[in-house]
Short mmCIF file of C-alpha atoms and ligand atoms in Angstrom, two decimals:
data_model
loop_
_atom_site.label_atom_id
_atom_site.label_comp_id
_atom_site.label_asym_id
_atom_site.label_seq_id
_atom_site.Cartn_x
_atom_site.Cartn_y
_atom_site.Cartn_z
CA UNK J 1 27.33 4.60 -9.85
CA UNK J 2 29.78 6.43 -11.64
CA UNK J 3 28.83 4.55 -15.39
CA UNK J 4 25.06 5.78 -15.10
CA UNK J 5 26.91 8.74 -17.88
CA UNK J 6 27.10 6.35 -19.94
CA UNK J 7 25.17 3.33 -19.47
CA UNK J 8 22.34 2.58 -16.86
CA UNK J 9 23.03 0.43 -13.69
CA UNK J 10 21.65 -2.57 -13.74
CA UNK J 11 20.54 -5.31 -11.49
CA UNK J 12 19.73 -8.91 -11.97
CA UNK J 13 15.94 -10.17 -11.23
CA UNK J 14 17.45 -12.65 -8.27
CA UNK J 15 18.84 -9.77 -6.84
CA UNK J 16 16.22 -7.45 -7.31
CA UNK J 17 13.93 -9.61 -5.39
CA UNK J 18 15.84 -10.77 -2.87
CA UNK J 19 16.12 -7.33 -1.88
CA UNK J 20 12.41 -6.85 -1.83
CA UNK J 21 12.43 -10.06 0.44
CA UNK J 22 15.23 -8.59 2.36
CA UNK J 23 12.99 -5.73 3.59
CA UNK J 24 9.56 -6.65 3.42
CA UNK J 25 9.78 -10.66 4.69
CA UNK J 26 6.84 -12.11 3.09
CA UNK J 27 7.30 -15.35 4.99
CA UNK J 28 5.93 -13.60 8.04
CA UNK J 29 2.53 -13.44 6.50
CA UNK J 30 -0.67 -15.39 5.70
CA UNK J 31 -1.56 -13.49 2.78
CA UNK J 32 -4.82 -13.36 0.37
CA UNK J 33 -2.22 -13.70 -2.81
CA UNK J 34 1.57 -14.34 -3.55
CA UNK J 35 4.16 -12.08 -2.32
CA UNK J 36 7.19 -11.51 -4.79
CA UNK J 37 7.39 -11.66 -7.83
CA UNK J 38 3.93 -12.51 -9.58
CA UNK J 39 5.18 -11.91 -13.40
CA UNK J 40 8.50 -12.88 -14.74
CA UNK J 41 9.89 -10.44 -17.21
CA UNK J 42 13.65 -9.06 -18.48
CA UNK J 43 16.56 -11.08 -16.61
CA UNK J 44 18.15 -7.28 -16.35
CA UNK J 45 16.62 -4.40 -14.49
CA UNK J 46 18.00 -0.84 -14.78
CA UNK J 47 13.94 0.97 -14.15
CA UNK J 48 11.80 0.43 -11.30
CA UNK J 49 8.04 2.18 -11.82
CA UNK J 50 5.71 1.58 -8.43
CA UNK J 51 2.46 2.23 -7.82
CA UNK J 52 -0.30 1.06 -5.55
CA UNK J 53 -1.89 -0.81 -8.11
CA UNK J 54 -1.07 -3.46 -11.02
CA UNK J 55 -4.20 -1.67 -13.08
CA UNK J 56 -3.54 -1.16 -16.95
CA UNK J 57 -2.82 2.72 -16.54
CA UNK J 58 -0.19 1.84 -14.03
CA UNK J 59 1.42 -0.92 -16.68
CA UNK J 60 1.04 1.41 -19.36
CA UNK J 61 2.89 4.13 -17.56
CA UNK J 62 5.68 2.06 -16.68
CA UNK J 63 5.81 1.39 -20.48
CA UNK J 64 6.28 4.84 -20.88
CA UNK J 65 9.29 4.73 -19.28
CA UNK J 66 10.70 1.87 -20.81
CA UNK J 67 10.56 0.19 -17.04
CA UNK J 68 11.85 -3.01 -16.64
CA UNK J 69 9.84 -4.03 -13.75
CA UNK J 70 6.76 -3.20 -11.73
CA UNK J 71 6.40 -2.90 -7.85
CA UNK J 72 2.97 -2.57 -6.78
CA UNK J 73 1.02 -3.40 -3.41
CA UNK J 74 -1.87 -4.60 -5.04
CA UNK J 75 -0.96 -7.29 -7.60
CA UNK J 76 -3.06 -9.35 -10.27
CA UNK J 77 -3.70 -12.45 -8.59
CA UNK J 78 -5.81 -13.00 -5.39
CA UNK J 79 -7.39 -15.83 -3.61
CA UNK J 80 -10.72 -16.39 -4.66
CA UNK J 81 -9.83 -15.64 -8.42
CA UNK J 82 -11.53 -18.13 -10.74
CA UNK J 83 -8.01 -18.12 -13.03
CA UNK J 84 -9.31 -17.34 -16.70
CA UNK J 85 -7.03 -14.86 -18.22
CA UNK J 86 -10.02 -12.85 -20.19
CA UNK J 87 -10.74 -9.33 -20.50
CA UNK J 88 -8.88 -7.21 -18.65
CA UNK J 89 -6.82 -9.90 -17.04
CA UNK J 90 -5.77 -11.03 -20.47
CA UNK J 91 -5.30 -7.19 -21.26
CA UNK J 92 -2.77 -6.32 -18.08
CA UNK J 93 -0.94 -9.80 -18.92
CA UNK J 94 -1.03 -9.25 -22.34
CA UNK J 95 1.38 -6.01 -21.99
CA UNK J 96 3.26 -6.94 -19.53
CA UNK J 97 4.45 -9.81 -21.03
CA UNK J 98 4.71 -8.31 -24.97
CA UNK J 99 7.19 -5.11 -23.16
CA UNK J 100 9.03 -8.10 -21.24
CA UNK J 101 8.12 -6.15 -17.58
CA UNK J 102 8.51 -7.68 -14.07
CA UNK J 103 5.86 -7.64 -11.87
CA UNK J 104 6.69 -7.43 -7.95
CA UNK J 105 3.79 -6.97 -5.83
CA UNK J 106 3.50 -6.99 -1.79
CA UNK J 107 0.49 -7.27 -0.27
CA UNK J 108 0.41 -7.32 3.36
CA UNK J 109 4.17 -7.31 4.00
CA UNK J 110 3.97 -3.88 2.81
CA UNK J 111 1.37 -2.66 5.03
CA UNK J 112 2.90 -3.61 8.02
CA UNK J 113 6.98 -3.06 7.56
CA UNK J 114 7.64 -0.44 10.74
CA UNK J 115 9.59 1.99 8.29
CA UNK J 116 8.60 1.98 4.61
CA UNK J 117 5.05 0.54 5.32
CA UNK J 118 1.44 1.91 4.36
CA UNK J 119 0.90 2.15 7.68
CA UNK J 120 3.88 4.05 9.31
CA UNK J 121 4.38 6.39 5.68
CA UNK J 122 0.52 7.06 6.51
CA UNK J 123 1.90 8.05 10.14
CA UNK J 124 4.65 9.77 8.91
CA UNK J 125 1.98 12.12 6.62
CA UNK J 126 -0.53 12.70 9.57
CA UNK J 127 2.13 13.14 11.81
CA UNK J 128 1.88 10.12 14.38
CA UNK J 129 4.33 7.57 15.48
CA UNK J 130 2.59 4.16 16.66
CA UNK J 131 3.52 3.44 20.26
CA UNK J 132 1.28 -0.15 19.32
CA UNK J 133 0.21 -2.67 17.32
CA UNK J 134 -3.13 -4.52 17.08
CA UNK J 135 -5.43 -6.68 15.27
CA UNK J 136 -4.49 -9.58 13.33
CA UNK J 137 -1.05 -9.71 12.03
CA UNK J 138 -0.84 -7.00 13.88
CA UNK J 139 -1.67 -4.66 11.58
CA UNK J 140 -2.90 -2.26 12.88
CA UNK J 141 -1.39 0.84 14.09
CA UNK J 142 -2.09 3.26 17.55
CA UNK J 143 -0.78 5.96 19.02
CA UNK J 144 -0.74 9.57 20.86
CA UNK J 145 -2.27 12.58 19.02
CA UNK J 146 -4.07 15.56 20.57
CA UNK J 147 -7.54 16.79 18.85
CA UNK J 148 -10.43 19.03 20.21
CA UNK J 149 -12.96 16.72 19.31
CA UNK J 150 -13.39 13.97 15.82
CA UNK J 151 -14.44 16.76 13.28
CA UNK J 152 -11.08 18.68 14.46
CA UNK J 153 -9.30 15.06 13.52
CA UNK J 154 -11.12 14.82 10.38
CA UNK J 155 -10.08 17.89 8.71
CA UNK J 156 -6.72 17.25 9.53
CA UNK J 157 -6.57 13.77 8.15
CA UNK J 158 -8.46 15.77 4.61
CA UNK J 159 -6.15 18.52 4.58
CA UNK J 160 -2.98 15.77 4.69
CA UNK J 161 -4.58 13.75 2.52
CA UNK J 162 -6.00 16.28 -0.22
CA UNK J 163 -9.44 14.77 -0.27
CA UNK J 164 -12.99 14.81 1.06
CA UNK J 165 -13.16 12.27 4.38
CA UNK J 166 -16.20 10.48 5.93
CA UNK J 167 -16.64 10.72 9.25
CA UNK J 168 -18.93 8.89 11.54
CA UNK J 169 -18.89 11.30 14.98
CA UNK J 170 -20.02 10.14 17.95
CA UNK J 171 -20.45 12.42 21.10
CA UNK J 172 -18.36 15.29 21.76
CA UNK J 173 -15.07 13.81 22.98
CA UNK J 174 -11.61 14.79 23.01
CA UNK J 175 -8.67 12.57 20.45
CA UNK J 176 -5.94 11.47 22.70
CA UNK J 177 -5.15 8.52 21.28
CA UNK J 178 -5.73 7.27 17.27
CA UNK J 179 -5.25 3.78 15.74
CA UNK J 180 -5.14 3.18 12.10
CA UNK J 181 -4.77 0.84 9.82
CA UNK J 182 -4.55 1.87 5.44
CA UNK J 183 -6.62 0.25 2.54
CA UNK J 184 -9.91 -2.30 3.47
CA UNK J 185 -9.61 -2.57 6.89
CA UNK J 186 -12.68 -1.46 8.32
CA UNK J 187 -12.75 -5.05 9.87
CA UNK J 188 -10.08 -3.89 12.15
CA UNK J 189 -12.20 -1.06 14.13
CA UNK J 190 -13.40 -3.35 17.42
CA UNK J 191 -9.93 -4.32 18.15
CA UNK J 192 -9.13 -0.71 17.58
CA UNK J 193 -11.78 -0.08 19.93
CA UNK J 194 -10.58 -2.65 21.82
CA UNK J 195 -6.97 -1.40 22.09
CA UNK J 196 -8.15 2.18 23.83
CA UNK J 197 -7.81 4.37 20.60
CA UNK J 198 -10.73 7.07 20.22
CA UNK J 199 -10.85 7.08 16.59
CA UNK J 200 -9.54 4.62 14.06
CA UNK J 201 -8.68 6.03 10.40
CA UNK J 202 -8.85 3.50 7.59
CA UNK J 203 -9.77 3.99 4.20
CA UNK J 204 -13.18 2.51 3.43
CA UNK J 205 -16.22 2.17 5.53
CA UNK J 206 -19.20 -0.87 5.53
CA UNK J 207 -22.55 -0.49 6.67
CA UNK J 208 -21.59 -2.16 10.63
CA UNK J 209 -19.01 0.31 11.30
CA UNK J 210 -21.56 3.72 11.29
CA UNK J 211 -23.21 1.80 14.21
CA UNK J 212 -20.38 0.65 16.16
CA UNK J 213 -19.16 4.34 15.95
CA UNK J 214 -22.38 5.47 17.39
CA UNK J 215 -22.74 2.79 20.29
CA UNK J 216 -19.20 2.48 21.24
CA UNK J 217 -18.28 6.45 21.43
CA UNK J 218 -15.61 6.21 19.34
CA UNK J 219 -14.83 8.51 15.89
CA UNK J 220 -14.51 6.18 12.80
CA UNK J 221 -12.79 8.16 9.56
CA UNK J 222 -12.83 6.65 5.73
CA UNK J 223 -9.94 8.58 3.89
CA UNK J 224 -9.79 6.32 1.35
CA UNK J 225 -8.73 3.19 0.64
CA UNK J 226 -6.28 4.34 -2.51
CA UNK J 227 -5.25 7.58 -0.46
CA UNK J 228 -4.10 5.25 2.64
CA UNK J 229 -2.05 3.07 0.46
CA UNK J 230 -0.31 5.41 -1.82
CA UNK J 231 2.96 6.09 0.81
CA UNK J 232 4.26 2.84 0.99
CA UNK J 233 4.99 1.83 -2.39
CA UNK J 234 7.40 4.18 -3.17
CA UNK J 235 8.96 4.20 0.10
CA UNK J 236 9.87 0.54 0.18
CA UNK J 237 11.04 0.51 -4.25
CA UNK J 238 12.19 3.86 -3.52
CA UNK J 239 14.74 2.30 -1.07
CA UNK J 240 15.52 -0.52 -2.54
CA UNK J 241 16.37 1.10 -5.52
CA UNK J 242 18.67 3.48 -3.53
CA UNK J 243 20.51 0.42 -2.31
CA UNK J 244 20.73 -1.42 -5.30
CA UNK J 245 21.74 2.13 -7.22
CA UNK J 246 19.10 1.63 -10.10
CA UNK J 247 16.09 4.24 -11.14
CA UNK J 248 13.00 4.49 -10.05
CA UNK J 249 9.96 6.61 -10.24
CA UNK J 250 6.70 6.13 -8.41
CA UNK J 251 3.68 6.77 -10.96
CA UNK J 252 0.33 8.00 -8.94
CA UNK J 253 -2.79 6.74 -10.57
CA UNK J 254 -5.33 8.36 -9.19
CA UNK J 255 -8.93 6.48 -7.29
CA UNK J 256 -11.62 7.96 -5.82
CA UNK J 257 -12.09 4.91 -3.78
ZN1 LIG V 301 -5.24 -2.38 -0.26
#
Protein backbone atom coordinates (compact mmCIF):
# COMPACT_ATOMS: atom_id res chain seq x y z
CA UNK A 1 0.00 0.00 0.00
CA UNK A 2 2.94 1.88 0.65
CA UNK A 3 3.74 2.57 -3.52
CA UNK A 4 0.19 4.29 -3.96
CA UNK A 5 2.98 7.75 -3.59
CA UNK A 6 4.09 6.86 -6.41
CA UNK A 7 2.23 4.61 -8.53
CA UNK A 8 -1.43 3.26 -8.08
CA UNK A 9 -2.13 -0.34 -6.78
CA UNK A 10 -3.28 -2.43 -9.06
CA UNK A 11 -5.18 -5.60 -9.43
CA UNK A 12 -5.62 -8.08 -12.16
CA UNK A 13 -9.33 -8.62 -13.73
CA UNK A 14 -9.17 -12.56 -12.47
CA UNK A 15 -8.60 -11.31 -9.25
CA UNK A 16 -10.83 -8.56 -9.19
CA UNK A 17 -13.67 -10.82 -9.88
CA UNK A 18 -13.00 -13.54 -8.03
CA UNK A 19 -13.26 -11.34 -5.21
CA UNK A 20 -16.63 -10.11 -6.24
CA UNK A 21 -17.52 -13.93 -6.44
CA UNK A 22 -15.86 -14.42 -3.18
CA UNK A 23 -18.47 -12.23 -1.42
CA UNK A 24 -21.47 -12.09 -3.33
CA UNK A 25 -21.72 -16.07 -4.66
CA UNK A 26 -23.66 -15.72 -7.74
CA UNK A 27 -23.98 -19.47 -8.07
CA UNK A 28 -26.57 -19.36 -5.33
CA UNK A 29 -28.98 -17.61 -7.59
CA UNK A 30 -31.47 -18.03 -10.47
CA UNK A 31 -31.06 -14.71 -11.81
CA UNK A 32 -32.97 -12.57 -14.67
CA UNK A 33 -29.25 -11.75 -16.24
CA UNK A 34 -25.49 -12.76 -15.78
CA UNK A 35 -23.75 -12.18 -12.63
CA UNK A 36 -19.96 -11.10 -13.00
CA UNK A 37 -18.47 -9.65 -15.22
CA UNK A 38 -20.82 -8.60 -18.25
CA UNK A 39 -18.06 -6.37 -20.23
CA UNK A 40 -14.47 -7.22 -20.56
CA UNK A 41 -12.20 -4.24 -20.44
CA UNK A 42 -8.29 -3.32 -19.19
CA UNK A 43 -6.43 -6.63 -17.95
CA UNK A 44 -5.20 -4.05 -14.97
CA UNK A 45 -7.44 -2.34 -12.50
CA UNK A 46 -6.16 0.39 -10.14
CA UNK A 47 -10.14 2.47 -10.10
CA UNK A 48 -13.29 1.00 -9.11
CA UNK A 49 -16.50 3.58 -9.84
CA UNK A 50 -20.04 1.83 -8.56
CA UNK A 51 -23.25 2.79 -8.93
CA UNK A 52 -26.69 1.27 -8.96
CA UNK A 53 -26.98 1.48 -12.48
CA UNK A 54 -24.93 0.69 -15.84
CA UNK A 55 -26.90 3.97 -17.44
CA UNK A 56 -24.65 6.30 -19.72
CA UNK A 57 -24.28 9.06 -16.91
CA UNK A 58 -22.96 6.40 -14.64
CA UNK A 59 -20.30 5.19 -17.58
CA UNK A 60 -19.55 8.60 -18.32
CA UNK A 61 -18.72 9.42 -14.76
CA UNK A 62 -16.53 6.63 -14.31
CA UNK A 63 -14.76 8.07 -17.41
CA UNK A 64 -14.25 10.98 -15.53
CA UNK A 65 -12.22 9.34 -13.34
CA UNK A 66 -10.22 7.50 -15.60
CA UNK A 67 -11.93 4.16 -13.88
CA UNK A 68 -10.85 1.04 -14.99
CA UNK A 69 -13.90 -0.86 -14.21
CA UNK A 70 -17.56 -0.55 -13.37
CA UNK A 71 -19.56 -2.28 -10.50
CA UNK A 72 -23.12 -1.79 -10.78
CA UNK A 73 -26.31 -3.81 -9.51
CA UNK A 74 -28.19 -3.24 -12.44
CA UNK A 75 -26.21 -4.28 -15.54
CA UNK A 76 -26.91 -4.04 -19.44
CA UNK A 77 -28.13 -7.31 -20.26
CA UNK A 78 -31.40 -8.96 -19.02
CA UNK A 79 -33.52 -11.85 -19.93
CA UNK A 80 -36.06 -10.97 -22.24
CA UNK A 81 -33.66 -8.56 -24.22
CA UNK A 82 -34.13 -8.96 -27.97
CA UNK A 83 -29.97 -8.54 -28.35
CA UNK A 84 -29.59 -5.65 -31.04
CA UNK A 85 -26.93 -3.35 -29.88
CA UNK A 86 -28.83 0.03 -31.23
CA UNK A 87 -29.42 3.22 -29.67
CA UNK A 88 -28.60 3.52 -26.41
CA UNK A 89 -27.36 0.00 -26.06
CA UNK A 90 -24.91 0.67 -28.83
CA UNK A 91 -24.24 4.10 -27.00
CA UNK A 92 -23.35 2.52 -23.27
CA UNK A 93 -21.26 -0.28 -25.24
CA UNK A 94 -19.87 2.01 -27.44
CA UNK A 95 -17.93 3.89 -24.43
CA UNK A 96 -17.27 1.39 -22.50
CA UNK A 97 -15.49 -0.42 -24.83
CA UNK A 98 -13.59 2.84 -26.72
CA UNK A 99 -12.20 3.90 -22.65
CA UNK A 100 -11.30 0.01 -22.32
CA UNK A 101 -13.75 -0.14 -18.85
CA UNK A 102 -14.86 -3.34 -17.04
CA UNK A 103 -18.21 -3.87 -16.38
CA UNK A 104 -19.15 -5.98 -13.10
CA UNK A 105 -22.69 -6.07 -12.34
CA UNK A 106 -24.68 -8.17 -9.52
CA UNK A 107 -28.05 -8.51 -9.67
CA UNK A 108 -29.69 -10.47 -7.08
CA UNK A 109 -26.57 -11.68 -5.25
CA UNK A 110 -26.32 -8.21 -4.19
CA UNK A 111 -29.65 -7.79 -2.81
CA UNK A 112 -29.53 -10.52 -0.64
CA UNK A 113 -25.67 -10.78 0.83
CA UNK A 114 -26.50 -10.49 4.92
CA UNK A 115 -23.75 -7.67 5.25
CA UNK A 116 -23.05 -5.48 2.21
CA UNK A 117 -26.54 -6.20 0.60
CA UNK A 118 -29.41 -3.74 -0.62
CA UNK A 119 -31.33 -5.19 1.75
CA UNK A 120 -29.39 -5.21 5.12
CA UNK A 121 -27.43 -1.48 4.01
CA UNK A 122 -31.29 -0.48 3.62
CA UNK A 123 -31.63 -1.93 7.33
CA UNK A 124 -28.66 -0.52 8.43
CA UNK A 125 -30.14 3.23 7.16
CA UNK A 126 -33.68 2.72 8.74
CA UNK A 127 -32.27 1.26 11.59
CA UNK A 128 -33.52 -2.51 11.62
CA UNK A 129 -31.72 -5.74 11.82
CA UNK A 130 -33.72 -8.74 10.07
CA UNK A 131 -34.41 -11.47 12.61
CA UNK A 132 -35.95 -13.36 9.02
CA UNK A 133 -35.99 -14.09 5.71
CA UNK A 134 -38.86 -14.69 3.25
CA UNK A 135 -40.10 -14.94 -0.16
CA UNK A 136 -38.34 -16.49 -2.92
CA UNK A 137 -34.68 -16.69 -2.69
CA UNK A 138 -35.35 -15.53 0.31
CA UNK A 139 -35.16 -12.20 -0.30
CA UNK A 140 -36.89 -10.67 1.59
CA UNK A 141 -36.12 -9.14 4.82
CA UNK A 142 -38.30 -8.86 8.49
CA UNK A 143 -37.82 -7.75 11.61
CA UNK A 144 -38.66 -5.80 15.07
CA UNK A 145 -39.33 -2.02 14.92
CA UNK A 146 -41.69 0.00 17.13
CA UNK A 147 -44.11 2.72 15.33
CA UNK A 148 -47.36 4.48 16.58
CA UNK A 149 -49.19 3.68 13.66
CA UNK A 150 -48.02 3.41 9.37
CA UNK A 151 -47.93 7.28 8.76
CA UNK A 152 -45.46 7.42 11.95
CA UNK A 153 -43.35 4.57 9.80
CA UNK A 154 -43.65 6.47 6.72
CA UNK A 155 -42.06 9.62 7.67
CA UNK A 156 -39.37 7.87 9.11
CA UNK A 157 -38.56 5.75 6.14
CA UNK A 158 -38.79 9.71 4.04
CA UNK A 159 -36.76 11.42 6.45
CA UNK A 160 -33.87 8.38 6.08
CA UNK A 161 -34.34 8.28 2.75
CA UNK A 162 -34.50 12.12 1.71
CA UNK A 163 -37.54 11.72 -0.45
CA UNK A 164 -41.32 11.87 -0.75
CA UNK A 165 -42.84 8.08 0.13
CA UNK A 166 -46.21 6.50 -0.88
CA UNK A 167 -48.04 5.03 1.51
CA UNK A 168 -51.05 2.85 1.29
CA UNK A 169 -52.55 2.96 5.20
CA UNK A 170 -54.82 0.70 6.28
CA UNK A 171 -56.62 0.97 9.74
CA UNK A 172 -55.09 2.46 12.66
CA UNK A 173 -52.61 -0.15 13.87
CA UNK A 174 -49.52 -0.17 15.72
CA UNK A 175 -45.72 -1.30 13.64
CA UNK A 176 -44.19 -4.04 15.62
CA UNK A 177 -42.80 -5.85 13.16
CA UNK A 178 -41.56 -4.60 9.30
CA UNK A 179 -40.39 -6.73 6.33
CA UNK A 180 -38.71 -5.30 3.38
CA UNK A 181 -37.33 -6.07 0.48
CA UNK A 182 -35.28 -2.96 -2.02
CA UNK A 183 -35.86 -2.23 -5.83
CA UNK A 184 -39.16 -4.04 -7.82
CA UNK A 185 -40.36 -6.16 -5.39
CA UNK A 186 -43.77 -5.30 -4.81
CA UNK A 187 -44.42 -9.03 -5.80
CA UNK A 188 -43.01 -9.93 -2.50
CA UNK A 189 -45.85 -8.19 -0.18
CA UNK A 190 -48.30 -11.53 0.45
CA UNK A 191 -45.46 -13.52 1.68
CA UNK A 192 -44.57 -10.46 3.65
CA UNK A 193 -47.99 -10.59 4.77
CA UNK A 194 -47.66 -13.97 5.08
CA UNK A 195 -44.55 -13.93 7.32
CA UNK A 196 -46.45 -11.68 10.24
CA UNK A 197 -44.80 -8.25 9.28
CA UNK A 198 -47.34 -5.17 9.52
CA UNK A 199 -45.89 -3.20 6.84
CA UNK A 200 -43.55 -4.15 4.04
CA UNK A 201 -41.24 -1.26 2.51
CA UNK A 202 -40.12 -1.77 -1.07
CA UNK A 203 -39.51 0.65 -3.59
CA UNK A 204 -42.21 0.65 -6.25
CA UNK A 205 -45.85 -0.04 -6.02
CA UNK A 206 -48.47 -1.81 -8.87
CA UNK A 207 -51.99 -1.34 -9.03
CA UNK A 208 -52.80 -5.03 -6.77
CA UNK A 209 -50.81 -3.98 -3.91
CA UNK A 210 -53.19 -0.61 -2.86
CA UNK A 211 -55.89 -3.34 -2.45
CA UNK A 212 -54.14 -5.98 -0.67
CA UNK A 213 -53.05 -3.15 1.77
CA UNK A 214 -56.60 -2.25 2.30
CA UNK A 215 -58.11 -5.89 2.72
CA UNK A 216 -55.31 -7.47 4.52
CA UNK A 217 -54.66 -4.57 7.30
CA UNK A 218 -51.35 -4.26 6.61
CA UNK A 219 -49.21 -0.74 5.72
CA UNK A 220 -47.53 -1.06 2.23
CA UNK A 221 -44.64 1.88 1.64
CA UNK A 222 -42.98 2.71 -2.04
CA UNK A 223 -39.64 4.58 -1.20
CA UNK A 224 -38.35 4.07 -4.31
CA UNK A 225 -37.01 1.66 -6.27
CA UNK A 226 -33.48 3.71 -7.00
CA UNK A 227 -33.50 5.00 -3.25
CA UNK A 228 -33.75 1.19 -1.93
CA UNK A 229 -30.91 0.10 -4.05
CA UNK A 230 -28.41 2.81 -3.72
CA UNK A 231 -26.61 1.21 -0.22
CA UNK A 232 -25.43 -1.85 -1.50
CA UNK A 233 -23.30 -1.03 -4.29
CA UNK A 234 -20.85 0.74 -2.61
CA UNK A 235 -20.85 -1.35 0.35
CA UNK A 236 -19.97 -4.58 -1.39
CA UNK A 237 -17.01 -2.52 -4.21
CA UNK A 238 -16.36 -0.45 -1.32
CA UNK A 239 -15.09 -3.62 0.49
CA UNK A 240 -13.68 -5.31 -1.94
CA UNK A 241 -11.67 -2.60 -2.86
CA UNK A 242 -10.50 -2.26 0.81
CA UNK A 243 -9.30 -5.83 0.58
CA UNK A 244 -7.76 -5.78 -2.59
CA UNK A 245 -6.11 -2.11 -1.55
CA UNK A 246 -7.24 -0.36 -4.90
CA UNK A 247 -9.57 3.02 -5.23
CA UNK A 248 -12.84 3.36 -5.41
CA UNK A 249 -15.55 5.89 -5.41
CA UNK A 250 -19.27 5.29 -5.55
CA UNK A 251 -20.91 7.87 -8.13
CA UNK A 252 -24.84 8.57 -7.16
CA UNK A 253 -26.92 9.14 -10.21
CA UNK A 254 -29.85 10.31 -9.18
CA UNK A 255 -33.86 8.61 -10.20
CA UNK A 256 -36.96 9.66 -9.24
CA UNK A 257 -38.19 6.19 -9.70
ZN1 LIG B 1 -33.34 -3.20 -8.89
Amino acid sequence: MAARDNRRMSVSRQQLQQAFDALLQPERFKDYGPNGLQVEGKPDIACLVSGVTASRALIEAAIARRADAIFVHHGLFWRGQDGRITGWMRERLRLLLAYDINLFAYHLPLDAHLEVGNNAQLGRVLGWAADQRFGEQDLGFAGPAAFDGAQALADHVAQALGRAVTLVQPAARRIQRVAWCTGGAQGYFESAIAAGADAFITGEISEPQAHLAREMGVAFIAAGHHATERYGAPAAAGLVAQQLGIEHHFVEIDNPA
